[in-house]
PDB file of C-alpha atoms in Angstrom:
ATOM      1  CA  UNK A   1      13.540 -10.705 -14.606  1.00  0.00           C
ATOM      2  CA  UNK A   2      16.593  -9.217 -13.087  1.00  0.00           C
ATOM      3  CA  UNK A   3      18.404  -9.284 -16.564  1.00  0.00           C
ATOM      4  CA  UNK A   4      15.475  -7.429 -18.119  1.00  0.00           C
ATOM      5  CA  UNK A   5      15.193  -4.891 -15.261  1.00  0.00           C
ATOM      6  CA  UNK A   6      18.826  -4.157 -15.300  1.00  0.00           C
ATOM      7  CA  UNK A   7      19.196  -2.925 -18.903  1.00  0.00           C
ATOM      8  CA  UNK A   8      16.065  -3.099 -20.735  1.00  0.00           C
ATOM      9  CA  UNK A   9      12.481  -1.657 -20.883  1.00  0.00           C
ATOM     10  CA  UNK A  10       9.435  -3.943 -20.811  1.00  0.00           C
ATOM     11  CA  UNK A  11       7.481  -1.759 -23.392  1.00  0.00           C
ATOM     12  CA  UNK A  12       4.391  -3.880 -23.783  1.00  0.00           C
ATOM     13  CA  UNK A  13       2.806  -7.065 -22.424  1.00  0.00           C
ATOM     14  CA  UNK A  14      -0.327  -8.559 -23.929  1.00  0.00           C
ATOM     15  CA  UNK A  15      -1.863 -11.525 -21.878  1.00  0.00           C
ATOM     16  CA  UNK A  16      -3.091 -14.203 -24.337  1.00  0.00           C
ATOM     17  CA  UNK A  17      -4.324 -16.622 -21.833  1.00  0.00           C
ATOM     18  CA  UNK A  18      -7.630 -18.254 -22.960  1.00  0.00           C
ATOM     19  CA  UNK A  19      -7.653 -16.527 -26.407  1.00  0.00           C
ATOM     20  CA  UNK A  20      -8.259 -18.630 -29.458  1.00  0.00           C
ATOM     21  CA  UNK A  21      -5.066 -17.294 -31.019  1.00  0.00           C
ATOM     22  CA  UNK A  22      -3.245 -20.668 -31.460  1.00  0.00           C
ATOM     23  CA  UNK A  23      -3.855 -23.735 -33.571  1.00  0.00           C
ATOM     24  CA  UNK A  24      -3.365 -26.051 -30.532  1.00  0.00           C
ATOM     25  CA  UNK A  25      -4.203 -25.688 -26.873  1.00  0.00           C
ATOM     26  CA  UNK A  26      -1.409 -23.820 -24.994  1.00  0.00           C
ATOM     27  CA  UNK A  27      -0.818 -24.982 -21.421  1.00  0.00           C
ATOM     28  CA  UNK A  28       1.666 -22.259 -20.333  1.00  0.00           C
ATOM     29  CA  UNK A  29       1.072 -18.494 -20.035  1.00  0.00           C
ATOM     30  CA  UNK A  30       1.043 -17.222 -23.532  1.00  0.00           C
ATOM     31  CA  UNK A  31       1.780 -13.597 -23.942  1.00  0.00           C
ATOM     32  CA  UNK A  32       3.148 -11.043 -26.409  1.00  0.00           C
ATOM     33  CA  UNK A  33       6.169  -9.386 -24.577  1.00  0.00           C
ATOM     34  CA  UNK A  34       7.977  -6.484 -26.257  1.00  0.00           C
ATOM     35  CA  UNK A  35      11.282  -5.639 -24.535  1.00  0.00           C
ATOM     36  CA  UNK A  36      13.686  -2.954 -25.847  1.00  0.00           C
ATOM     37  CA  UNK A  37      17.315  -2.135 -25.041  1.00  0.00           C
ATOM     38  CA  UNK A  38      16.515   1.328 -23.587  1.00  0.00           C
ATOM     39  CA  UNK A  39      15.902   3.141 -20.237  1.00  0.00           C
ATOM     40  CA  UNK A  40      12.958   1.783 -18.285  1.00  0.00           C
ATOM     41  CA  UNK A  41       9.650   3.505 -18.619  1.00  0.00           C
ATOM     42  CA  UNK A  42       5.901   2.896 -18.546  1.00  0.00           C
ATOM     43  CA  UNK A  43       4.632  -0.500 -19.637  1.00  0.00           C
ATOM     44  CA  UNK A  44       1.627  -0.755 -21.699  1.00  0.00           C
ATOM     45  CA  UNK A  45      -0.591  -3.818 -20.804  1.00  0.00           C
ATOM     46  CA  UNK A  46      -3.555  -5.443 -22.384  1.00  0.00           C
ATOM     47  CA  UNK A  47      -5.456  -8.578 -21.396  1.00  0.00           C
ATOM     48  CA  UNK A  48      -7.045 -11.151 -23.524  1.00  0.00           C
ATOM     49  CA  UNK A  49      -7.954  -9.271 -26.633  1.00  0.00           C
ATOM     50  CA  UNK A  50     -10.501 -10.570 -29.141  1.00  0.00           C
ATOM     51  CA  UNK A  51      -8.749 -12.244 -31.978  1.00  0.00           C
ATOM     52  CA  UNK A  52     -10.039 -10.548 -35.097  1.00  0.00           C
ATOM     53  CA  UNK A  53      -8.449  -8.126 -37.529  1.00  0.00           C
ATOM     54  CA  UNK A  54     -10.198  -4.914 -36.360  1.00  0.00           C
ATOM     55  CA  UNK A  55      -9.361  -5.495 -32.686  1.00  0.00           C
ATOM     56  CA  UNK A  56      -5.818  -6.547 -33.343  1.00  0.00           C
ATOM     57  CA  UNK A  57      -5.278  -3.591 -35.557  1.00  0.00           C
ATOM     58  CA  UNK A  58      -6.610  -1.156 -32.987  1.00  0.00           C
ATOM     59  CA  UNK A  59      -4.444  -2.948 -30.221  1.00  0.00           C
ATOM     60  CA  UNK A  60      -1.327  -2.599 -32.313  1.00  0.00           C
ATOM     61  CA  UNK A  61      -2.089   1.167 -32.708  1.00  0.00           C
ATOM     62  CA  UNK A  62      -2.640   1.544 -28.982  1.00  0.00           C
ATOM     63  CA  UNK A  63       0.566  -0.340 -28.051  1.00  0.00           C
ATOM     64  CA  UNK A  64       2.698   1.671 -30.435  1.00  0.00           C
ATOM     65  CA  UNK A  65       1.044   5.054 -30.579  1.00  0.00           C
ATOM     66  CA  UNK A  66       1.904   8.168 -28.451  1.00  0.00           C
ATOM     67  CA  UNK A  67      -0.698   7.788 -25.705  1.00  0.00           C
ATOM     68  CA  UNK A  68      -2.979   4.748 -25.240  1.00  0.00           C
ATOM     69  CA  UNK A  69      -6.717   5.154 -24.450  1.00  0.00           C
ATOM     70  CA  UNK A  70      -7.562   2.823 -21.424  1.00  0.00           C
ATOM     71  CA  UNK A  71     -11.129   2.679 -22.840  1.00  0.00           C
ATOM     72  CA  UNK A  72      -9.633   0.578 -25.712  1.00  0.00           C
ATOM     73  CA  UNK A  73      -8.182  -1.855 -23.231  1.00  0.00           C
ATOM     74  CA  UNK A  74      -4.585  -0.751 -23.035  1.00  0.00           C
ATOM     75  CA  UNK A  75      -3.201   0.708 -19.648  1.00  0.00           C
ATOM     76  CA  UNK A  76       0.239   2.028 -18.755  1.00  0.00           C
ATOM     77  CA  UNK A  77       1.811   0.946 -15.509  1.00  0.00           C
ATOM     78  CA  UNK A  78       5.021   2.402 -14.022  1.00  0.00           C
ATOM     79  CA  UNK A  79       7.843   0.416 -12.384  1.00  0.00           C
ATOM     80  CA  UNK A  80       6.600  -3.063 -13.462  1.00  0.00           C
ATOM     81  CA  UNK A  81      10.067  -4.536 -13.449  1.00  0.00           C
ATOM     82  CA  UNK A  82      11.964  -4.410 -10.130  1.00  0.00           C
ATOM     83  CA  UNK A  83      15.121  -6.510 -10.093  1.00  0.00           C
ATOM     84  CA  UNK A  84      14.403 -10.183  -9.808  1.00  0.00           C
ATOM     85  CA  UNK A  85      10.966  -9.580  -8.253  1.00  0.00           C
ATOM     86  CA  UNK A  86       7.788 -10.752 -10.049  1.00  0.00           C
ATOM     87  CA  UNK A  87       6.219  -8.420 -12.663  1.00  0.00           C
ATOM     88  CA  UNK A  88       2.905  -7.225 -11.300  1.00  0.00           C
ATOM     89  CA  UNK A  89       0.811  -6.751 -14.446  1.00  0.00           C
ATOM     90  CA  UNK A  90      -2.775  -6.581 -13.163  1.00  0.00           C
ATOM     91  CA  UNK A  91      -3.395  -3.214 -11.524  1.00  0.00           C
ATOM     92  CA  UNK A  92      -1.518   0.068 -11.158  1.00  0.00           C
ATOM     93  CA  UNK A  93      -3.186   0.568  -7.725  1.00  0.00           C
ATOM     94  CA  UNK A  94      -2.050  -2.753  -6.577  1.00  0.00           C
ATOM     95  CA  UNK A  95       1.420  -2.178  -7.830  1.00  0.00           C
ATOM     96  CA  UNK A  96       1.708   1.206  -6.215  1.00  0.00           C
ATOM     97  CA  UNK A  97       0.668  -0.340  -2.966  1.00  0.00           C
ATOM     98  CA  UNK A  98       3.241  -3.075  -3.179  1.00  0.00           C
ATOM     99  CA  UNK A  99       6.000  -0.754  -4.042  1.00  0.00           C
ATOM    100  CA  UNK A 100       5.148   1.589  -1.202  1.00  0.00           C
ATOM    101  CA  UNK A 101       5.191  -1.384   1.224  1.00  0.00           C
ATOM    102  CA  UNK A 102       8.621  -2.461  -0.141  1.00  0.00           C
ATOM    103  CA  UNK A 103       9.977   0.863   0.361  1.00  0.00           C
ATOM    104  CA  UNK A 104       8.629   1.337   3.894  1.00  0.00           C
ATOM    105  CA  UNK A 105       9.179  -1.935   5.449  1.00  0.00           C
ATOM    106  CA  UNK A 106      12.004  -4.560   5.768  1.00  0.00           C
ATOM    107  CA  UNK A 107      11.726  -7.870   3.948  1.00  0.00           C
ATOM    108  CA  UNK A 108      10.706 -10.866   6.008  1.00  0.00           C
ATOM    109  CA  UNK A 109      14.236 -12.029   6.159  1.00  0.00           C
ATOM    110  CA  UNK A 110      15.570  -8.558   7.161  1.00  0.00           C
ATOM    111  CA  UNK A 111      13.028  -8.587   9.958  1.00  0.00           C
ATOM    112  CA  UNK A 112      14.574 -11.827  11.190  1.00  0.00           C
ATOM    113  CA  UNK A 113      11.826 -14.141  10.212  1.00  0.00           C
ATOM    114  CA  UNK A 114      12.149 -17.398   8.289  1.00  0.00           C
ATOM    115  CA  UNK A 115       9.658 -18.874   6.023  1.00  0.00           C
ATOM    116  CA  UNK A 116       9.855 -22.553   5.133  1.00  0.00           C
ATOM    117  CA  UNK A 117       7.780 -24.809   2.795  1.00  0.00           C
ATOM    118  CA  UNK A 118       7.189 -27.465   5.516  1.00  0.00           C
ATOM    119  CA  UNK A 119       7.931 -31.012   5.504  1.00  0.00           C
ATOM    120  CA  UNK A 120       8.449 -32.641   2.039  1.00  0.00           C
ATOM    121  CA  UNK A 121       6.796 -36.121   2.208  1.00  0.00           C
ATOM    122  CA  UNK A 122       7.058 -37.088  -1.425  1.00  0.00           C
ATOM    123  CA  UNK A 123       3.309 -38.169  -1.110  1.00  0.00           C
ATOM    124  CA  UNK A 124       2.172 -36.766  -4.485  1.00  0.00           C
ATOM    125  CA  UNK A 125      -0.917 -38.855  -4.690  1.00  0.00           C
ATOM    126  CA  UNK A 126      -4.284 -38.409  -2.682  1.00  0.00           C
ATOM    127  CA  UNK A 127      -6.171 -41.577  -1.983  1.00  0.00           C
ATOM    128  CA  UNK A 128      -9.967 -41.131  -1.759  1.00  0.00           C
ATOM    129  CA  UNK A 129     -12.127 -44.214  -1.135  1.00  0.00           C
ATOM    130  CA  UNK A 130     -13.552 -46.391   1.607  1.00  0.00           C
ATOM    131  CA  UNK A 131     -11.404 -46.023   4.596  1.00  0.00           C
ATOM    132  CA  UNK A 132     -11.072 -49.752   5.263  1.00  0.00           C
ATOM    133  CA  UNK A 133     -10.307 -50.546   1.618  1.00  0.00           C
ATOM    134  CA  UNK A 134      -7.429 -47.990   1.135  1.00  0.00           C
ATOM    135  CA  UNK A 135      -4.138 -49.667   0.490  1.00  0.00           C
ATOM    136  CA  UNK A 136      -2.320 -47.104   2.803  1.00  0.00           C
ATOM    137  CA  UNK A 137      -0.519 -47.539   6.099  1.00  0.00           C
ATOM    138  CA  UNK A 138      -2.942 -47.241   8.992  1.00  0.00           C
ATOM    139  CA  UNK A 139      -1.057 -44.454  10.626  1.00  0.00           C
ATOM    140  CA  UNK A 140      -1.112 -42.400   7.560  1.00  0.00           C
ATOM    141  CA  UNK A 141      -4.938 -42.434   7.023  1.00  0.00           C
ATOM    142  CA  UNK A 142      -6.926 -39.378   7.798  1.00  0.00           C
ATOM    143  CA  UNK A 143     -10.693 -39.614   8.502  1.00  0.00           C
TER     144      UNK A 143
END
């Protein structure tokens, strides 16, 4: 993310999660991402388009045309990329609030707070069953 934010423009992002666009199930976060070596600007965003020729033709025109029509499912969001920070692609209102909070307040670390992940036990399995029949140490069982 920092690499893209430092010298590129995230021109467009099309969320393809749960769309029947692939021959096999996709378990990651499929998306069409267009990145250009140019100054940062507005990012055009679309979510889960219908996969048919007419819809995709209109989507391509909205993504590449002079000004997208939000009624056709493409929005423009400013300042999506911010260094190594996560890309907030859902709502321009949410993004504006996050950016305002970032500019107005110190980070948690700058405020002197520390956040930890807790104790790592390595207990990756959950055991559910009759309490007396569980093959688990007695002092580790929870009612």
